[in-house]
């Protein structure tokens, strides 16, 4: 069977399919969550400072300290985007200083669109593709089933809003991906002698998740405690822990450097100076106590319900129960992380995320839910049950293709955004944000046809590689 039967072929094709899918589509460059992070990266790369004064009138997401305006978010995504923006500056010779600062001014739009697309392809899209492979590897190790692993990995990367959020500079998809990579690294590096390499990866992933979204420290702490549990009594445990701390320190040093450059002090967060969002003054930067009604809206509500935009995840609770038979501590850890994410979302004053398709603040829980689908699939014995599961996955992928191609940030005024505007208005009109349409001038449907062709080729190769592996194993 040649290269198709090689053990590296399936994960390589899986990576390529997910990365292509995330990189093919994009989001609006002037969305405030995108633009404020990009403006800060432009200032750092082209001017050497962290202020966004010249861009302040172009975004509602900003922080004010004294006479200067800054990014109001955790700076992780901006710090990761800065080298990419600097590279674009060197390659094109074009800076932002002389461009007209007006929303959708042609030159500024073109300038921002290129840099946003490069940043999303090489940060969010890349991390999601890597996390899909990590999830595949972990699921395969837990269940011993290639099919179960592929089912779970495709559900995560293409069957949930992770796909759509991976086309943006929002922090939700990167945090989800980094958590999955950290869990894989801990699992891969233990038990046995604590692996320094895997400990470094886990620590760096958890540290950068916090640099991207400060609240990631809560779910990340659960993963960290689980890692310590797996390290207990092992030879080299202290060395592995030290390497994990070193990995996390890379993010810590980046945060320290940013704060010193931006504010001249370590003890300031952008959220302290948020402009125009009074709810951020309630509780701890908008976090109060969980509300049951909000939790139900996050899961089942028409406007933000997770199970409407990722119906395959409705199977995850059963999968967690089956996972407990295989690895009880992992099942408990995943359940705890999911609970932390959902409860934090249900505690947040702006729980609905404003413009959003699905509950964007709950996205970091998705890889844990998707991983649980592997033991579920592995336990399905009847062909009828597997067909039903495959149909549910296909439906989820179709839904998220529609979302990723059109509008991951649907306006908050819509009662059921999956239907209107996405399926009823944007999709029939072919309002796609894709590379061929935005950069090469292709027609609406030509770009979609090209994506479906390329993705179809990769998917077919993935299926054939899976079959070749089966034949090779029997021989």
Coordinates of N, CA and C in Angstrom, one line a residue, residues 145-376:
X145 N -8.5 2.2 18.9 CA -9.3 2.2 17.6 C -9.0 3.5 16.8
X146 N -8.5 3.2 15.6 CA -8.2 4.3 14.7 C -9.5 5.0 14.3
X147 N -10.5 4.3 14.0 CA -11.8 4.9 13.6 C -12.3 5.8 14.7
X148 N -12.3 5.3 16.0 CA -12.8 6.1 17.1 C -12.0 7.4 17.2
X149 N -10.7 7.3 17.0 CA -9.8 8.5 17.1 C -10.1 9.5 16.0
X150 N -10.3 9.0 14.8 CA -10.6 9.9 13.7 C -12.0 10.5 13.9
X151 N -12.9 9.8 14.4 CA -14.3 10.3 14.6 C -14.2 11.5 15.6
X152 N -13.4 11.3 16.7 CA -13.3 12.4 17.7 C -12.5 13.6 17.2
X153 N -11.5 13.3 16.4 CA -10.6 14.4 15.9 C -11.4 15.3 14.9
X154 N -12.1 14.6 14.0 CA -12.9 15.4 13.0 C -14.0 16.1 13.7
X155 N -14.6 15.5 14.7 CA -15.7 16.3 15.4 C -15.1 17.5 16.0
X156 N -13.9 17.4 16.6 CA -13.3 18.6 17.3 C -13.0 19.7 16.2
X157 N -12.2 19.3 15.2 CA -11.6 20.3 14.3 C -12.6 20.8 13.3
X158 N -13.6 20.0 12.8 CA -14.5 20.4 11.8 C -16.0 20.4 12.2
X159 N -16.4 19.7 13.2 CA -17.7 19.5 13.6 C -18.2 20.4 14.7
X160 N -17.5 21.4 15.1 CA -17.8 22.3 16.2 C -17.4 23.8 15.8
X161 N -17.9 24.8 16.5 CA -17.5 26.2 16.2 C -16.0 26.4 16.4
X162 N -15.2 25.5 16.9 CA -13.8 25.6 16.9 C -13.3 26.0 15.5
X163 N -13.9 25.4 14.5 CA -13.5 25.7 13.1 C -13.7 27.2 12.8
X164 N -14.9 27.7 13.1 CA -15.1 29.1 12.8 C -14.2 30.1 13.6
X165 N -14.1 29.8 14.9 CA -13.2 30.7 15.8 C -11.8 30.6 15.4
X166 N -11.4 29.5 14.7 CA -10.0 29.4 14.2 C -9.7 30.3 13.0
X167 N -10.7 31.0 12.5 CA -10.5 31.9 11.4 C -10.4 33.4 12.0
X168 N -10.3 33.5 13.3 CA -10.2 34.8 14.0 C -9.0 34.9 14.8
X169 N -8.8 36.2 15.4 CA -7.8 36.4 16.4 C -8.3 36.3 17.8
X170 N -9.6 35.9 18.0 CA -10.2 35.7 19.3 C -9.3 34.6 20.0
X171 N -9.4 34.7 21.3 CA -8.5 33.7 22.1 C -9.2 32.4 22.3
X172 N -10.4 32.2 22.0 CA -11.1 30.9 22.4 C -10.6 29.7 21.8
X173 N -10.4 29.6 20.5 CA -9.9 28.5 19.8 C -8.5 28.1 20.2
X174 N -7.6 29.2 20.3 CA -6.2 28.9 20.7 C -6.1 28.3 22.1
X175 N -6.9 28.8 23.1 CA -6.9 28.2 24.4 C -7.4 26.8 24.4
X176 N -8.5 26.5 23.6 CA -8.9 25.1 23.4 C -7.8 24.2 22.9
X177 N -7.1 24.7 21.9 CA -6.1 23.9 21.2 C -4.9 23.7 22.2
X178 N -4.5 24.7 22.9 CA -3.4 24.6 23.8 C -3.7 23.7 25.0
X179 N -4.9 23.7 25.5 CA -5.3 22.7 26.5 C -5.2 21.3 26.0
X180 N -5.7 21.1 24.8 CA -5.6 19.7 24.2 C -4.2 19.3 24.0
X181 N -3.3 20.1 23.6 CA -1.9 19.8 23.4 C -1.3 19.5 24.7
X182 N -1.6 20.3 25.7 CA -1.1 20.0 27.1 C -1.5 18.7 27.6
X183 N -2.8 18.4 27.5 CA -3.3 17.1 27.9 C -2.6 15.9 27.2
X184 N -2.4 16.1 25.9 CA -1.7 15.0 25.1 C -0.3 14.9 25.6
X185 N 0.4 16.0 25.9 CA 1.8 16.0 26.3 C 1.9 15.3 27.7
X186 N 1.0 15.6 28.6 CA 1.1 15.0 29.9 C 0.8 13.5 29.8
X187 N -0.2 13.1 29.0 CA -0.5 11.7 28.8 C 0.7 11.0 28.1
X188 N 1.2 11.6 27.1 CA 2.3 10.9 26.4 C 3.6 10.8 27.2
X189 N 3.8 11.8 28.1 CA 5.0 11.8 28.9 C 5.0 11.0 30.2
X190 N 3.8 10.5 30.5 CA 3.6 9.7 31.7 C 2.7 8.5 31.4
X191 N 2.7 7.4 32.2 CA 3.6 7.2 33.3 C 5.0 6.7 32.8
X192 N 5.8 6.3 33.8 CA 7.2 6.0 33.5 C 8.1 7.1 33.9
X193 N 9.3 7.2 33.3 CA 10.2 8.3 33.6 C 9.6 9.6 33.1
X194 N 9.4 10.6 33.9 CA 8.8 11.9 33.4 C 9.6 12.4 32.2
X195 N 9.0 12.6 31.1 CA 9.6 13.1 29.9 C 9.8 14.6 30.0
X196 N 11.1 15.0 29.9 CA 11.4 16.5 29.9 C 10.7 17.2 28.7
X197 N 10.8 16.6 27.5 CA 10.3 17.2 26.3 C 8.8 17.4 26.4
X198 N 8.1 16.4 26.8 CA 6.7 16.5 26.9 C 6.2 17.4 28.1
X199 N 7.0 17.4 29.2 CA 6.7 18.4 30.3 C 6.9 19.8 29.8
X200 N 7.9 20.1 29.0 CA 8.2 21.4 28.5 C 7.0 21.9 27.6
X201 N 6.5 20.9 26.7 CA 5.4 21.2 25.9 C 4.2 21.5 26.7
X202 N 3.9 20.7 27.7 CA 2.7 20.9 28.5 C 2.7 22.2 29.2
X203 N 3.9 22.5 29.8 CA 4.0 23.8 30.6 C 3.9 25.0 29.7
X204 N 4.5 24.9 28.5 CA 4.4 26.1 27.6 C 3.0 26.2 27.1
X205 N 2.3 25.1 26.8 CA 0.9 25.2 26.3 C 0.0 25.8 27.4
X206 N 0.1 25.4 28.6 CA -0.7 25.9 29.7 C -0.4 27.4 30.0
X207 N 0.9 27.7 29.9 CA 1.3 29.1 30.2 C 0.8 30.0 29.1
X208 N 0.9 29.7 27.9 CA 0.4 30.5 26.8 C -1.1 30.6 26.7
X209 N -1.8 29.6 27.2 CA -3.2 29.7 27.3 C -3.6 30.8 28.2
X210 N -2.9 30.9 29.3 CA -3.2 32.0 30.3 C -2.8 33.4 29.7
X211 N -1.7 33.4 29.0 CA -1.3 34.7 28.3 C -2.4 35.1 27.3
X212 N -3.1 34.2 26.7 CA -4.1 34.5 25.7 C -5.4 34.9 26.4
X213 N -5.8 34.1 27.4 CA -7.1 34.4 28.2 C -6.8 34.2 29.6
X214 N -6.8 35.2 30.4 CA -6.4 35.1 31.8 C -7.2 34.0 32.6
X215 N -8.5 33.9 32.3 CA -9.3 33.0 33.0 C -9.0 31.5 32.7
X216 N -8.1 31.3 31.7 CA -7.6 30.0 31.4 C -6.8 29.4 32.6
X217 N -6.4 30.2 33.5 CA -5.7 29.7 34.7 C -6.6 28.7 35.5
X218 N -7.9 28.9 35.4 CA -8.8 28.0 36.2 C -8.8 26.6 35.6
X219 N -9.2 26.5 34.4 CA -9.2 25.2 33.7 C -7.8 24.6 33.6
X220 N -6.8 25.5 33.4 CA -5.4 25.0 33.3 C -4.9 24.4 34.6
X221 N -5.4 25.0 35.7 CA -5.0 24.4 37.0 C -5.5 23.0 37.2
X222 N -6.7 22.7 36.7 CA -7.2 21.4 36.8 C -6.3 20.4 36.0
X223 N -5.9 20.8 34.8 CA -5.0 20.0 34.0 C -3.7 19.8 34.7
X224 N -3.2 20.9 35.3 CA -1.9 20.8 36.0 C -2.0 19.9 37.2
X225 N -3.1 19.9 38.0 CA -3.2 19.0 39.1 C -3.3 17.5 38.6
X226 N -3.9 17.3 37.5 CA -4.0 16.0 36.9 C -2.6 15.5 36.5
X227 N -1.8 16.4 36.0 CA -0.4 16.1 35.6 C 0.4 15.7 36.8
X228 N 0.3 16.5 37.9 CA 1.0 16.1 39.1 C 0.6 14.8 39.6
X229 N -0.7 14.4 39.5 CA -1.2 13.1 39.9 C -0.5 12.0 39.1
X230 N -0.4 12.2 37.8 CA 0.2 11.2 37.0 C 1.7 11.1 37.2
X231 N 2.3 12.2 37.7 CA 3.8 12.1 38.0 C 4.1 11.5 39.3
X232 N 3.1 11.4 40.2 CA 3.4 11.0 41.6 C 4.2 9.7 41.6
X233 N 5.3 9.7 42.4 CA 6.1 8.5 42.6 C 7.0 8.1 41.5
X234 N 7.0 8.9 40.4 CA 7.8 8.5 39.2 C 9.2 9.0 39.4
X235 N 10.1 8.2 38.8 CA 11.5 8.6 38.7 C 11.6 9.8 37.7
X236 N 12.3 10.9 38.2 CA 12.4 12.1 37.3 C 11.2 13.0 37.4
X237 N 10.3 12.8 38.4 CA 9.1 13.7 38.5 C 9.5 15.1 38.8
X238 N 10.5 15.3 39.6 CA 10.9 16.7 39.9 C 11.5 17.4 38.7
X239 N 12.3 16.6 38.0 CA 12.9 17.2 36.7 C 11.8 17.5 35.7
X240 N 10.8 16.6 35.6 CA 9.7 16.9 34.6 C 8.9 18.2 35.1
X241 N 8.7 18.3 36.4 CA 8.0 19.5 36.9 C 8.8 20.7 36.6
X242 N 10.1 20.7 36.8 CA 10.9 21.8 36.5 C 10.9 22.2 35.0
X243 N 10.9 21.2 34.1 CA 10.7 21.5 32.7 C 9.4 22.2 32.4
X244 N 8.3 21.7 33.1 CA 7.0 22.3 32.8 C 7.0 23.7 33.3
X245 N 7.6 24.0 34.4 CA 7.7 25.4 34.9 C 8.4 26.2 33.9
X246 N 9.5 25.7 33.4 CA 10.3 26.4 32.4 C 9.5 26.7 31.1
X247 N 8.7 25.8 30.7 CA 7.8 26.0 29.6 C 6.8 27.1 29.8
X248 N 6.2 27.0 31.0 CA 5.2 28.1 31.4 C 5.9 29.5 31.5
X249 N 7.2 29.5 31.9 CA 7.9 30.7 32.1 C 8.1 31.5 30.8
X250 N 8.0 30.8 29.6 CA 8.2 31.5 28.4 C 7.0 32.5 28.2
X251 N 5.8 32.0 28.6 CA 4.7 32.9 28.5 C 4.7 34.0 29.6
X252 N 5.2 33.6 30.8 CA 5.3 34.6 31.9 C 6.3 35.7 31.5
X253 N 7.4 35.4 30.9 CA 8.4 36.4 30.6 C 7.8 37.3 29.5
X254 N 7.1 36.7 28.5 CA 6.5 37.6 27.5 C 5.5 38.5 28.1
X255 N 4.7 38.1 29.1 CA 3.7 39.0 29.7 C 4.4 40.1 30.5
X256 N 5.5 39.7 31.2 CA 6.3 40.7 31.9 C 6.8 41.8 31.0
X257 N 7.4 41.3 29.9 CA 8.0 42.3 28.9 C 6.9 43.2 28.3
X258 N 5.7 42.6 28.0 CA 4.7 43.5 27.5 C 4.2 44.5 28.5
X259 N 4.0 44.1 29.8 CA 3.6 45.0 30.8 C 4.6 46.2 31.0
X260 N 5.8 45.8 31.1 CA 6.9 46.8 31.3 C 6.9 47.8 30.1
X261 N 6.8 47.3 28.9 CA 6.8 48.2 27.8 C 5.5 49.1 27.7
X262 N 4.4 48.4 28.0 CA 3.1 49.2 27.8 C 2.9 50.1 29.0
X263 N 3.0 49.6 30.2 CA 2.6 50.4 31.4 C 3.7 50.8 32.4
X264 N 4.9 50.2 32.2 CA 6.0 50.5 33.1 C 5.9 49.8 34.4
X265 N 5.0 48.9 34.5 CA 4.7 48.2 35.8 C 4.2 46.8 35.5
X266 N 4.5 45.9 36.4 CA 4.0 44.5 36.3 C 2.5 44.4 36.7
X267 N 2.1 45.3 37.5 CA 0.8 45.2 38.2 C -0.3 46.0 37.6
X268 N -0.6 45.7 36.3 CA -1.7 46.3 35.6 C -2.2 45.4 34.5
X269 N -3.5 45.3 34.4 CA -4.2 44.5 33.4 C -5.0 45.4 32.5
X270 N -5.0 45.1 31.2 CA -5.8 45.9 30.3 C -7.3 46.0 30.7
X271 N -7.8 45.0 31.3 CA -9.2 45.0 31.7 C -9.5 46.1 32.8
X272 N -8.5 46.5 33.5 CA -8.7 47.6 34.5 C -9.1 48.9 33.9
X273 N -8.7 49.1 32.6 CA -9.0 50.4 31.9 C -10.1 50.3 30.9
X274 N -10.9 49.2 30.9 CA -11.8 49.0 29.8 C -12.8 50.2 29.6
X275 N -13.0 50.6 28.4 CA -13.8 51.7 28.1 C -15.2 51.2 27.6
X276 N -16.3 51.7 28.2 CA -17.6 51.5 27.6 C -18.4 50.2 28.0
X277 N -17.8 49.4 28.8 CA -18.5 48.1 29.2 C -18.6 48.1 30.7
X278 N -19.6 48.7 31.3 CA -19.8 48.9 32.7 C -19.9 47.5 33.4
X279 N -20.4 46.5 32.7 CA -20.5 45.2 33.3 C -19.2 44.6 33.8
X280 N -18.1 45.1 33.2 CA -16.8 44.6 33.6 C -16.4 45.1 35.0
X281 N -17.2 46.0 35.6 CA -16.9 46.5 36.9 C -17.6 45.6 38.0
X282 N -18.5 44.7 37.5 CA -19.2 43.8 38.5 C -18.3 42.6 38.8
X283 N -18.3 42.2 40.1 CA -17.5 41.1 40.5 C -16.0 41.3 40.1
X284 N -15.4 40.2 39.6 CA -14.0 40.2 39.2 C -14.0 40.3 37.7
X285 N -13.9 41.6 37.2 CA -13.9 41.9 35.8 C -15.1 41.2 35.1
X286 N -16.2 41.3 35.7 CA -17.5 40.8 35.1 C -17.9 39.4 35.5
X287 N -17.0 38.7 36.3 CA -17.4 37.4 36.8 C -18.0 37.5 38.1
X288 N -19.2 37.0 38.2 CA -19.9 37.0 39.5 C -20.2 35.6 40.0
X289 N -21.4 35.1 40.0 CA -21.7 33.7 40.3 C -22.5 33.0 39.2
X290 N -22.3 31.7 39.1 CA -23.0 31.0 38.0 C -24.5 31.1 38.1
X291 N -25.2 31.2 37.0 CA -26.6 31.3 36.9 C -27.2 30.1 36.1
X292 N -28.1 29.3 36.7 CA -28.6 28.1 36.1 C -29.3 28.4 34.7
X293 N -30.1 29.5 34.7 CA -30.7 29.8 33.5 C -29.8 30.1 32.3
X294 N -28.7 30.8 32.7 CA -27.7 31.1 31.7 C -27.0 29.9 31.2
X295 N -26.7 29.0 32.1 CA -26.1 27.7 31.7 C -27.0 26.9 30.7
X296 N -28.3 26.9 31.0 CA -29.2 26.2 30.0 C -29.2 26.9 28.7
X297 N -29.1 28.3 28.7 CA -29.0 29.0 27.4 C -27.7 28.6 26.6
X298 N -26.6 28.5 27.4 CA -25.3 28.2 26.8 C -25.4 26.8 26.1
X299 N -26.1 25.9 26.7 CA -26.1 24.5 26.2 C -27.3 24.3 25.1
X300 N -28.4 24.8 25.5 CA -29.6 24.5 24.7 C -30.4 25.6 24.0
X301 N -30.1 26.9 24.4 CA -30.8 28.0 23.9 C -30.7 28.2 22.4
X302 N -31.7 28.7 21.8 CA -31.7 28.9 20.3 C -30.6 30.0 19.9
X303 N -30.4 31.0 20.8 CA -29.5 32.1 20.4 C -28.1 31.7 20.6
X304 N -27.7 30.9 21.6 CA -26.3 30.6 21.9 C -26.0 29.2 22.1
X305 N -27.0 28.3 22.0 CA -26.9 26.9 22.5 C -25.8 26.1 21.8
X306 N -24.9 25.5 22.5 CA -23.8 24.8 21.9 C -24.3 23.6 21.1
X307 N -25.3 22.9 21.6 CA -25.7 21.7 20.9 C -26.5 22.0 19.6
X308 N -26.9 23.2 19.4 CA -27.4 23.6 18.1 C -26.4 23.7 17.0
X309 N -25.2 24.2 17.4 CA -24.1 24.4 16.4 C -23.1 23.3 16.4
X310 N -23.2 22.4 17.3 CA -22.4 21.2 17.3 C -23.2 20.0 17.9
X311 N -24.2 19.5 17.1 CA -25.1 18.5 17.6 C -24.3 17.2 18.0
X312 N -23.2 16.9 17.3 CA -22.5 15.7 17.7 C -22.0 15.6 19.1
X313 N -21.9 16.8 19.7 CA -21.4 16.9 21.1 C -22.5 16.4 22.1
X314 N -23.7 16.2 21.7 CA -24.7 15.7 22.6 C -24.4 14.3 23.0
X315 N -23.5 13.6 22.3 CA -23.1 12.3 22.7 C -22.0 12.3 23.7
X316 N -21.4 13.4 24.0 CA -20.2 13.5 24.8 C -20.4 13.0 26.3
X317 N -21.6 13.3 26.9 CA -21.7 12.8 28.3 C -21.7 11.3 28.4
X318 N -22.3 10.6 27.4 CA -22.2 9.1 27.4 C -20.7 8.7 27.2
X319 N -20.0 9.4 26.3 CA -18.6 9.1 26.1 C -17.8 9.3 27.3
X320 N -18.1 10.3 28.2 CA -17.3 10.5 29.4 C -17.5 9.3 30.4
X321 N -18.8 8.8 30.4 CA -19.0 7.6 31.3 C -18.2 6.4 30.8
X322 N -18.2 6.2 29.5 CA -17.4 5.1 28.9 C -15.9 5.3 29.1
X323 N -15.5 6.5 29.0 CA -14.0 6.8 29.3 C -13.6 6.5 30.7
X324 N -14.6 6.7 31.6 CA -14.3 6.4 33.0 C -13.9 4.9 33.3
X325 N -14.4 4.1 32.4 CA -14.1 2.6 32.5 C -12.6 2.4 32.0
X326 N -12.1 3.3 31.2 CA -10.8 3.1 30.6 C -9.8 3.8 31.5
X327 N -10.0 5.1 31.8 CA -9.1 5.9 32.6 C -10.0 6.9 33.5
X328 N -10.2 6.4 34.7 CA -11.1 7.2 35.6 C -10.6 8.6 35.9
X329 N -9.3 8.7 36.1 CA -8.8 10.0 36.5 C -8.8 11.0 35.3
X330 N -8.6 10.5 34.1 CA -8.7 11.4 32.9 C -10.1 11.8 32.7
X331 N -11.1 10.9 32.9 CA -12.5 11.2 32.8 C -12.9 12.3 33.8
X332 N -12.4 12.2 35.0 CA -12.7 13.2 36.0 C -12.1 14.5 35.7
X333 N -10.8 14.5 35.2 CA -10.2 15.7 34.8 C -10.9 16.4 33.7
X334 N -11.3 15.7 32.7 CA -12.0 16.3 31.5 C -13.4 16.9 32.0
X335 N -14.1 16.1 32.8 CA -15.3 16.6 33.4 C -15.2 17.9 34.2
X336 N -14.1 17.9 35.0 CA -13.9 19.1 35.8 C -13.5 20.3 34.9
X337 N -12.7 20.1 33.9 CA -12.4 21.2 33.0 C -13.6 21.8 32.3
X338 N -14.5 20.8 31.8 CA -15.7 21.2 31.1 C -16.6 22.0 32.1
X339 N -16.7 21.5 33.3 CA -17.5 22.2 34.3 C -17.0 23.6 34.6
X340 N -15.7 23.7 34.8 CA -15.1 25.0 35.1 C -15.4 26.0 33.9
X341 N -15.2 25.6 32.7 CA -15.5 26.5 31.6 C -16.9 26.9 31.5
X342 N -17.8 26.0 31.6 CA -19.3 26.3 31.5 C -19.7 27.2 32.7
X343 N -19.2 26.9 33.9 CA -19.6 27.7 35.1 C -19.0 29.1 35.0
X344 N -17.8 29.3 34.5 CA -17.2 30.6 34.3 C -18.1 31.4 33.3
X345 N -18.4 30.7 32.2 CA -19.3 31.4 31.2 C -20.6 31.8 31.8
X346 N -21.2 30.9 32.6 CA -22.5 31.2 33.2 C -22.4 32.3 34.3
X347 N -21.2 32.6 34.7 CA -20.9 33.6 35.7 C -20.6 35.0 35.2
X348 N -20.4 35.1 33.9 CA -19.9 36.3 33.2 C -21.1 37.2 32.9
X349 N -20.9 38.5 33.2 CA -21.9 39.5 32.9 C -22.3 39.5 31.4
X350 N -21.3 39.4 30.6 CA -21.5 39.4 29.1 C -21.4 37.9 28.6
X351 N -22.2 37.0 29.2 CA -22.1 35.6 29.0 C -22.4 35.2 27.5
X352 N -23.2 36.0 26.8 CA -23.6 35.7 25.4 C -22.6 36.1 24.4
X353 N -21.5 36.8 24.8 CA -20.4 37.2 23.9 C -20.8 38.2 22.9
X354 N -21.9 38.9 23.0 CA -22.2 39.9 22.0 C -22.5 39.3 20.7
X355 N -21.7 39.7 19.7 CA -21.8 39.2 18.3 C -21.1 37.8 18.4
X356 N -21.9 36.7 18.2 CA -21.3 35.4 18.3 C -22.3 34.4 17.7
X357 N -21.7 33.3 17.1 CA -22.5 32.2 16.7 C -22.1 31.0 17.6
X358 N -23.1 30.7 18.5 CA -22.7 29.7 19.5 C -22.1 30.4 20.7
X359 N -21.9 29.7 21.8 CA -21.4 30.3 23.1 C -19.9 30.4 23.0
X360 N -19.3 31.5 22.5 CA -17.9 31.6 22.3 C -17.1 31.4 23.5
X361 N -17.6 31.9 24.7 CA -16.8 31.7 25.9 C -16.7 30.3 26.4
X362 N -17.5 29.4 25.8 CA -17.4 28.0 26.2 C -16.6 27.1 25.3
X363 N -16.0 27.7 24.2 CA -15.3 27.0 23.2 C -14.1 26.2 23.8
X364 N -13.4 26.7 24.9 CA -12.3 25.9 25.4 C -12.7 24.5 26.0
X365 N -14.0 24.3 26.2 CA -14.5 23.0 26.7 C -14.6 22.0 25.6
X366 N -14.6 22.5 24.4 CA -15.0 21.6 23.2 C -14.0 20.4 23.0
X367 N -12.7 20.6 23.1 CA -11.8 19.5 22.9 C -12.0 18.4 23.9
X368 N -12.4 18.7 25.1 CA -12.6 17.7 26.2 C -13.9 17.0 25.8
X369 N -14.9 17.7 25.4 CA -16.2 17.0 25.0 C -15.9 16.1 23.7
X370 N -15.1 16.6 22.8 CA -14.8 15.8 21.6 C -14.0 14.6 21.9
X371 N -13.1 14.7 22.8 CA -12.3 13.5 23.1 C -13.1 12.4 23.7
X372 N -14.2 12.8 24.4 CA -15.1 11.7 25.0 C -15.8 11.0 23.9
X373 N -15.9 11.5 22.7 CA -16.6 10.8 21.6 C -15.8 9.6 21.1
X374 N -14.5 9.5 21.4 CA -13.7 8.3 21.0 C -14.2 7.1 21.7
X375 N -14.2 7.0 23.0 CA -14.7 5.8 23.7 C -16.2 5.5 23.4
X376 N -17.0 6.5 23.1 CA -18.3 6.3 22.7 C -18.4 5.5 21.4

